[in-house]
Coordinates of N, CA, C and O in Angstrom, one line a residue:
A1 N -123.3 169.0 -31.4 CA -122.6 170.1 -31.9 C -121.7 171.2 -30.9 O -121.1 171.9 -31.2
F2 N -122.5 171.3 -29.9 CA -121.8 171.9 -28.4 C -119.7 171.4 -27.9 O -119.2 172.4 -27.3
G3 N -119.8 169.9 -28.1 CA -119.1 169.8 -27.7 C -117.3 170.6 -27.8 O -116.6 170.4 -27.7
P4 N -117.6 170.1 -29.2 CA -115.9 170.1 -29.9 C -115.6 171.3 -29.8 O -115.2 172.9 -29.2
A5 N -117.2 172.3 -29.6 CA -116.7 174.0 -29.5 C -116.2 174.5 -28.2 O -115.6 175.8 -27.4
Y6 N -117.0 173.9 -27.3 CA -117.0 174.0 -25.8 C -115.8 172.9 -24.4 O -115.9 173.3 -24.0
A7 N -114.9 172.2 -26.0 CA -114.5 171.6 -25.0 C -113.1 171.8 -24.0 O -113.2 172.1 -22.6
Y8 N -113.2 173.4 -24.6 CA -112.1 174.2 -23.9 C -112.3 174.9 -22.7 O -111.7 174.8 -21.2
S9 N -113.2 175.9 -23.4 CA -113.7 176.6 -21.7 C -113.9 175.4 -20.4 O -114.9 176.1 -20.2
A10 N -114.6 174.0 -21.4 CA -115.9 173.6 -20.3 C -113.8 172.7 -19.4 O -114.5 172.9 -18.2
I11 N -113.1 172.5 -20.3 CA -111.9 172.4 -19.8 C -111.8 172.6 -18.1 O -110.8 172.4 -16.9
H12 N -111.6 173.6 -19.4 CA -110.7 175.5 -18.1 C -111.6 175.8 -16.5 O -110.8 176.0 -15.7
L13 N -112.9 175.6 -17.3 CA -113.4 176.4 -15.8 C -113.2 174.8 -14.6 O -114.3 175.2 -13.6
L14 N -113.6 173.9 -15.3 CA -114.0 172.5 -14.6 C -112.8 171.9 -13.9 O -112.4 172.6 -12.5
Y15 N -111.9 173.3 -14.1 CA -110.4 172.0 -13.8 C -109.6 172.7 -13.8 O -107.9 172.5 -14.3
G16 N -109.2 174.3 -14.1 CA -107.9 175.1 -14.0 C -106.9 174.5 -15.4 O -107.3 173.4 -16.5
S17 N -106.4 175.4 -15.9 CA -105.1 175.6 -17.1 C -104.4 174.6 -16.6 O -103.7 174.3 -17.4
K18 N -104.3 173.6 -15.4 CA -103.5 173.2 -15.0 C -103.8 171.2 -16.2 O -103.1 171.1 -17.3
W19 N -105.3 171.6 -17.0 CA -105.5 171.0 -17.7 C -106.3 171.8 -18.6 O -105.7 170.7 -20.0
S20 N -106.6 172.7 -19.2 CA -107.0 173.2 -20.4 C -105.2 173.5 -21.6 O -105.7 173.7 -22.5
Q21 N -104.8 173.5 -20.5 CA -103.0 173.3 -21.7 C -103.1 172.2 -21.7 O -101.7 172.2 -22.7
T22 N -102.8 171.1 -21.6 CA -103.3 169.6 -22.4 C -103.5 169.6 -23.4 O -104.1 170.2 -24.0
E23 N -103.5 168.3 -23.6 CA -104.8 167.4 -25.0 C -106.0 167.6 -24.8 O -106.3 166.8 -25.0
M24 N -106.3 167.7 -23.6 CA -107.2 166.8 -23.1 C -108.7 167.7 -24.0 O -109.5 166.8 -23.8
P25 N -109.0 169.2 -23.9 CA -109.9 169.5 -24.8 C -110.3 169.2 -26.1 O -111.0 169.0 -26.5
S26 N -109.1 169.0 -26.8 CA -108.6 168.4 -27.9 C -109.5 166.7 -27.7 O -110.2 166.5 -28.5
V27 N -109.2 165.1 -26.6 CA -109.8 164.9 -26.5 C -110.7 164.5 -26.3 O -111.9 164.2 -26.5
L28 N -111.7 165.4 -25.5 CA -112.9 166.3 -25.2 C -113.9 166.0 -26.5 O -114.8 165.2 -26.5
S29 N -113.2 166.5 -26.9 CA -114.0 167.5 -28.6 C -114.0 165.9 -29.1 O -114.9 166.1 -30.2
W30 N -113.1 165.0 -29.5 CA -113.0 164.3 -29.9 C -114.2 163.1 -29.9 O -114.8 162.0 -30.3
Y31 N -114.5 163.3 -28.0 CA -114.9 161.6 -27.2 C -116.8 162.4 -28.2 O -116.9 161.9 -27.8
S32 N -116.7 164.1 -27.4 CA -117.9 164.5 -28.1 C -118.7 164.2 -29.8 O -119.8 163.2 -29.7
F33 N -117.9 164.1 -30.8 CA -118.2 162.8 -31.7 C -117.8 160.7 -31.7 O -119.0 161.2 -32.5
F34 N -117.5 161.2 -30.7 CA -118.0 159.4 -30.6 C -118.7 160.0 -29.8 O -119.4 158.4 -30.3
L35 N -119.4 160.2 -29.1 CA -120.6 159.9 -28.4 C -121.9 160.0 -29.3 O -123.1 159.3 -29.6
L36 N -122.1 160.5 -30.7 CA -122.6 160.5 -31.9 C -122.6 158.9 -32.2 O -123.3 158.8 -33.0
T37 N -121.9 158.3 -32.8 CA -121.2 157.8 -33.7 C -122.4 156.6 -32.7 O -122.3 155.7 -32.9
M38 N -121.6 156.5 -31.2 CA -122.1 155.5 -30.2 C -123.7 155.5 -30.0 O -124.4 154.1 -30.0
A39 N -124.2 156.5 -29.9 CA -125.5 156.3 -30.0 C -126.3 156.2 -31.6 O -127.5 155.3 -31.3
V40 N -126.1 156.3 -33.3 CA -126.2 156.3 -33.3 C -126.1 154.1 -34.0 O -127.2 154.1 -34.5
N41 N -124.9 154.0 -34.1 CA -125.2 152.3 -32.8 C -125.5 151.3 -32.4 O -126.2 150.1 -33.1
G42 N -126.2 152.6 -31.3 CA -126.6 152.1 -29.6 C -128.9 151.4 -30.8 O -128.7 150.7 -31.1
I43 N -129.0 152.6 -31.2 CA -129.7 152.8 -32.4 C -130.2 151.5 -33.5 O -130.9 150.7 -33.6
T44 N -128.7 152.0 -34.3 CA -129.0 150.7 -35.0 C -128.9 148.8 -34.9 O -129.5 147.9 -35.5
E45 N -128.4 149.3 -34.0 CA -128.5 147.6 -33.2 C -129.7 146.9 -32.8 O -129.9 146.0 -33.0
A46 N -130.0 148.1 -32.1 CA -131.8 147.9 -31.3 C -132.2 147.4 -32.3 O -132.9 146.5 -31.7
F47 N -132.4 147.9 -33.5 CA -132.9 147.8 -34.4 C -133.0 146.3 -34.8 O -134.0 145.2 -35.0
T48 N -131.7 146.1 -35.2 CA -130.9 144.7 -35.7 C -131.9 143.8 -34.7 O -131.4 142.7 -34.9
H49 N -131.7 143.5 -33.3 CA -131.4 142.7 -32.4 C -132.7 142.7 -32.5 O -133.5 141.8 -31.6
A50 N -133.9 143.1 -32.5 CA -135.3 143.1 -31.8 C -135.6 142.6 -33.2 O -136.9 141.9 -33.5
S51 N -135.6 142.3 -34.8 CA -136.1 142.3 -36.0 C -134.9 141.0 -36.0 O -135.6 140.5 -37.4
A52 N -133.7 140.6 -36.2 CA -133.2 139.3 -36.5 C -133.5 137.9 -36.0 O -134.2 138.0 -34.5
S53 N -133.1 137.0 -37.2 CA -133.8 136.1 -36.1 C -132.3 135.1 -35.4 O -130.9 135.5 -35.9
P54 N -132.5 134.1 -35.2 CA -131.4 133.6 -34.1 C -130.1 133.0 -35.2 O -129.2 133.6 -35.2
A55 N -130.5 132.8 -36.3 CA -129.3 132.8 -37.7 C -129.1 133.6 -37.9 O -127.5 133.8 -38.3
Q56 N -129.6 135.0 -38.4 CA -129.0 136.2 -38.6 C -128.1 136.8 -37.8 O -126.9 137.7 -37.5
M57 N -128.7 136.5 -36.1 CA -127.1 137.4 -35.5 C -126.4 136.3 -35.2 O -125.2 136.5 -35.2
R58 N -125.9 134.7 -35.4 CA -125.0 134.0 -35.7 C -124.2 134.4 -36.6 O -122.8 135.2 -36.5
R59 N -124.7 135.3 -37.8 CA -124.4 135.4 -39.0 C -123.7 136.8 -38.8 O -122.1 136.6 -38.9
R60 N -124.0 137.5 -38.4 CA -123.3 138.8 -37.9 C -122.9 138.8 -36.5 O -122.1 139.4 -36.3
A61 N -122.6 137.9 -35.9 CA -121.3 137.5 -34.6 C -120.1 137.3 -35.1 O -118.9 137.9 -35.0
L62 N -120.1 136.4 -36.8 CA -119.6 136.3 -36.9 C -118.9 137.5 -38.4 O -117.1 137.8 -38.0
A63 N -119.7 138.3 -38.4 CA -120.1 139.2 -39.1 C -118.5 140.2 -38.2 O -118.4 141.3 -39.0
L64 N -118.1 140.1 -37.1 CA -118.4 141.0 -36.3 C -116.5 141.3 -35.8 O -115.7 141.8 -34.8
F65 N -115.8 139.2 -36.1 CA -114.8 139.9 -35.9 C -113.6 140.5 -37.3 O -113.5 141.5 -36.2
P66 N -114.3 140.7 -38.0 CA -113.4 141.2 -38.9 C -112.9 143.0 -38.6 O -112.2 143.7 -38.3
V67 N -114.3 143.3 -37.4 CA -114.6 145.0 -38.1 C -113.8 144.7 -36.3 O -113.0 145.8 -35.8
T68 N -113.8 143.9 -35.8 CA -113.0 144.3 -34.4 C -111.2 143.8 -34.4 O -110.7 145.1 -33.9
A69 N -111.3 143.1 -35.7 CA -110.0 143.3 -36.3 C -109.1 144.3 -36.5 O -108.3 145.1 -36.5
L70 N -110.9 145.6 -37.6 CA -109.9 146.1 -38.4 C -109.8 147.5 -36.9 O -109.0 148.3 -36.6
Y71 N -110.3 146.9 -35.3 CA -110.6 148.0 -35.2 C -109.3 148.4 -34.2 O -108.7 148.9 -33.7
L72 N -108.6 147.6 -33.9 CA -107.8 147.1 -32.8 C -106.1 147.3 -33.7 O -105.3 148.4 -33.2
S73 N -106.8 147.2 -35.1 CA -105.6 147.9 -35.5 C -105.7 149.0 -36.6 O -104.6 149.9 -36.5
F74 N -106.8 149.8 -36.1 CA -106.7 151.7 -36.7 C -105.9 151.6 -34.8 O -105.3 153.0 -34.3
A75 N -105.9 151.1 -34.2 CA -106.0 152.2 -33.1 C -104.0 151.7 -32.8 O -103.7 152.8 -32.4
C76 N -103.5 150.9 -33.4 CA -102.5 151.0 -33.2 C -102.0 151.5 -34.2 O -100.7 152.4 -33.9
L77 N -102.3 151.7 -35.6 CA -101.5 152.3 -36.7 C -102.4 153.7 -35.9 O -100.5 154.5 -35.8
L78 N -102.9 154.5 -35.2 CA -103.5 155.7 -35.1 C -102.6 156.3 -34.1 O -101.8 157.5 -34.2
A79 N -102.1 155.6 -32.5 CA -101.3 155.7 -32.0 C -100.5 156.5 -31.7 O -100.4 157.5 -31.3
P80 N -99.1 156.8 -32.6 CA -97.8 157.1 -32.7 C -98.5 158.9 -33.2 O -97.6 159.8 -33.2
V81 N -99.5 158.3 -34.5 CA -99.9 159.8 -34.7 C -101.0 160.6 -34.1 O -100.9 161.6 -33.7
L82 N -101.4 160.3 -33.9 CA -102.8 160.6 -32.7 C -103.0 161.1 -31.1 O -103.7 161.7 -30.5
G83 N -101.9 159.6 -31.0 CA -101.3 159.5 -28.9 C -103.0 158.8 -28.4 O -103.3 158.5 -28.8
L84 N -103.5 159.5 -27.6 CA -103.8 159.3 -26.6 C -106.1 159.6 -27.9 O -107.0 158.6 -27.2
K85 N -105.6 160.2 -28.5 CA -106.9 160.6 -29.2 C -107.3 159.3 -30.1 O -108.7 158.8 -31.5
A86 N -106.0 158.4 -30.8 CA -106.7 157.3 -31.5 C -107.0 156.2 -31.2 O -108.4 155.6 -31.9
L87 N -108.0 155.7 -29.5 CA -108.4 155.2 -29.5 C -109.8 155.0 -29.9 O -110.5 154.6 -29.9
I88 N -109.8 156.9 -29.1 CA -111.3 157.2 -30.0 C -112.0 157.4 -31.5 O -113.1 157.2 -32.1
A89 N -110.8 157.8 -32.2 CA -110.6 157.7 -33.1 C -111.1 156.6 -33.8 O -112.1 155.6 -35.3
A90 N -110.4 155.2 -33.2 CA -110.4 154.1 -33.5 C -111.6 153.2 -33.2 O -112.3 152.7 -33.4
N91 N -111.7 154.1 -32.0 CA -114.0 153.4 -31.0 C -115.0 154.4 -32.7 O -116.0 153.5 -32.6
C92 N -114.9 155.6 -33.2 CA -115.6 155.7 -33.8 C -115.3 155.1 -35.0 O -117.2 154.5 -36.0
I93 N -114.8 154.4 -35.5 CA -114.6 153.8 -37.2 C -114.8 153.0 -36.3 O -115.6 151.7 -37.3
N94 N -115.4 151.7 -35.2 CA -115.3 150.7 -35.2 C -117.3 151.0 -35.7 O -117.7 149.9 -35.3
M95 N -117.6 151.9 -34.2 CA -119.2 152.8 -34.4 C -119.6 152.2 -35.2 O -120.7 151.9 -36.2
M96 N -118.8 153.2 -37.0 CA -119.4 153.7 -38.0 C -119.4 151.7 -38.5 O -120.6 151.4 -39.6
L97 N -118.9 150.8 -38.1 CA -118.5 150.1 -39.4 C -119.7 149.2 -38.4 O -120.7 148.1 -39.3
R98 N -120.4 148.5 -37.6 CA -120.7 147.4 -36.3 C -122.3 148.8 -36.8 O -123.2 147.8 -38.1
S99 N -122.1 150.4 -36.9 CA -123.6 151.0 -37.2 C -124.0 150.3 -38.8 O -125.2 150.5 -39.0
A100 N -123.1 150.0 -40.4 CA -123.1 149.5 -41.8 C -123.6 148.7 -41.8 O -124.9 148.7 -42.2
L101 N -122.8 147.3 -40.3 CA -123.2 146.2 -40.9 C -125.3 146.5 -40.8 O -125.6 145.7 -40.7
S102 N -125.6 147.0 -39.7 CA -127.0 146.9 -38.7 C -127.6 148.2 -40.0 O -129.2 147.5 -40.5
L103 N -127.6 148.9 -40.2 CA -127.8 149.8 -41.7 C -128.2 148.7 -42.7 O -129.6 148.4 -43.7
R104 N -126.8 147.5 -42.8 CA -127.2 146.3 -44.0 C -128.4 146.0 -42.9 O -129.1 145.1 -44.8
H105 N -128.8 145.0 -43.0 CA -129.8 144.9 -42.2 C -131.1 145.2 -42.1 O -132.2 143.9 -42.9
A106 N -131.6 146.4 -42.0 CA -132.7 147.2 -41.6 C -132.9 146.8 -42.8 O -133.7 146.9 -43.8
A107 N -131.5 147.0 -44.3 CA -132.4 147.3 -45.6 C -133.0 146.3 -46.4 O -133.9 146.3 -46.8
R108 N -132.2 145.4 -46.2 CA -132.6 143.9 -46.1 C -134.5 143.7 -45.6 O -135.0 143.3 -46.1
V109 N -134.6 143.9 -44.5 CA -135.4 144.1 -43.4 C -137.0 144.7 -44.5 O -138.2 144.3 -44.6
F110 N -136.7 145.8 -44.6 CA -137.3 146.7 -45.6 C -137.6 145.9 -46.6 O -138.4 147.0 -47.4
A111 N -136.3 145.8 -47.4 CA -136.7 145.9 -49.0 C -137.7 144.2 -49.1 O -138.0 144.2 -49.7
A112 N -138.1 143.5 -47.7 CA -139.3 142.3 -48.0 C -140.5 143.1 -47.3 O -141.6 142.4 -47.8
V113 N -140.7 144.1 -47.1 CA -142.2 144.9 -46.7 C -142.4 145.0 -48.4 O -142.3 146.1 -48.9
P114 N -143.8 144.2 -48.0 CA -144.5 145.5 -49.5 C -144.6 146.5 -49.4 O -145.0 147.9 -48.3
P115 N -144.9 147.3 -50.7 CA -144.4 149.0 -51.0 C -146.3 149.0 -50.2 O -147.6 148.3 -50.0
P116 N -146.7 150.2 -49.9 CA -148.5 150.7 -49.8 C -148.5 150.9 -50.5 O -148.1 151.6 -52.2
S117 N -150.2 150.7 -50.7 CA -150.5 150.1 -51.8 C -151.4 151.8 -52.1 O -151.4 153.0 -50.9
P118 N -151.6 151.9 -53.6 CA -151.5 153.6 -53.6 C -153.5 154.0 -53.3 O -153.5 153.3 -52.7
P119 N -152.5 156.0 -52.6 CA -153.9 156.1 -51.7 C -155.6 155.7 -52.6 O -154.5 155.4 -54.6
L120 N -156.6 156.2 -53.0 CA -157.7 156.8 -53.3 C -157.9 157.5 -54.6 O -157.0 158.3 -53.9
S121 N -158.2 157.4 -55.7 CA -158.1 158.6 -56.8 C -159.3 160.3 -56.1 O -159.5 159.1 -55.1
S122 N -159.0 160.5 -56.6 CA -159.6 162.2 -55.6 C -160.8 161.9 -56.1 O -161.9 162.0 -55.2
S123 N -161.8 160.9 -57.4 CA -163.6 161.5 -58.0 C -163.6 160.5 -57.0 O -164.5 159.7 -56.1
A124 N -163.2 158.7 -56.5 CA -163.8 157.7 -55.4 C -163.4 158.7 -53.5 O -164.4 158.7 -52.8
A125 N -162.3 159.6 -53.5 CA -162.9 159.7 -51.8 C -163.8 160.8 -52.5 O -164.4 161.5 -50.7
H126 N -164.1 161.5 -53.2 CA -165.3 162.2 -52.7 C -166.7 162.2 -53.7 O -168.1 163.0 -53.1
S127 N -167.3 160.8 -53.5 CA -168.2 160.1 -54.2 C -169.2 159.8 -52.8 O -168.3 159.8 -51.9
P128 N -170.7 160.6 -53.0 CA -171.2 159.9 -52.0 C -171.0 158.7 -51.6 O -171.3 158.0 -52.1
S129 N -171.4 158.3 -50.0 CA -171.2 157.2 -49.8 C -172.9 156.4 -50.2 O -174.2 156.9 -50.0
P130 N -172.5 155.4 -50.0 CA -173.8 154.5 -50.9 C -174.0 154.5 -49.7 O -174.7 154.6 -48.8
S131 N -176.1 154.2 -49.8 CA -177.4 154.2 -48.8 C -177.4 152.5 -48.2 O -177.5 151.8 -49.3
I132 N -177.6 153.4 -47.2 CA -177.8 151.9 -46.8 C -179.2 151.1 -46.6 O -180.5 152.2 -45.6
P133 N -179.7 150.7 -46.7 CA -181.3 150.3 -47.3 C -181.8 150.0 -46.3 O -180.8 148.9 -44.7
P134 N -183.1 150.4 -44.8 CA -183.4 149.8 -43.6 C -183.6 148.8 -44.0 O -183.8 147.6 -44.0

């Protein structure tokens, strides 16, 4: 939340006007968004690694090949337009695609979980408990 808003101030205070007058504040601003996508990806991939079978992990590894190809393509295509920010943008896209794969796995895992049983009716919850004979 604070990264994009204070990127210029942070660069200016820490490194002076030599760096704050370049594209570094903008790059730092983009990088703070990348940290968010990386955090979400870390959480979703941790769940996938904890809950997937070895066969599912092999399928996931194969699914990551096209994601890597897309990452490289985006980095090359965006570089002339965005400069340094192209690598950060491509990494953000990469992290979002990886998170999408992990979320798809999570959806399948939770779809297999039976729904919880319905709560007791209000009359059953307030009925006196049966007495236990001595």
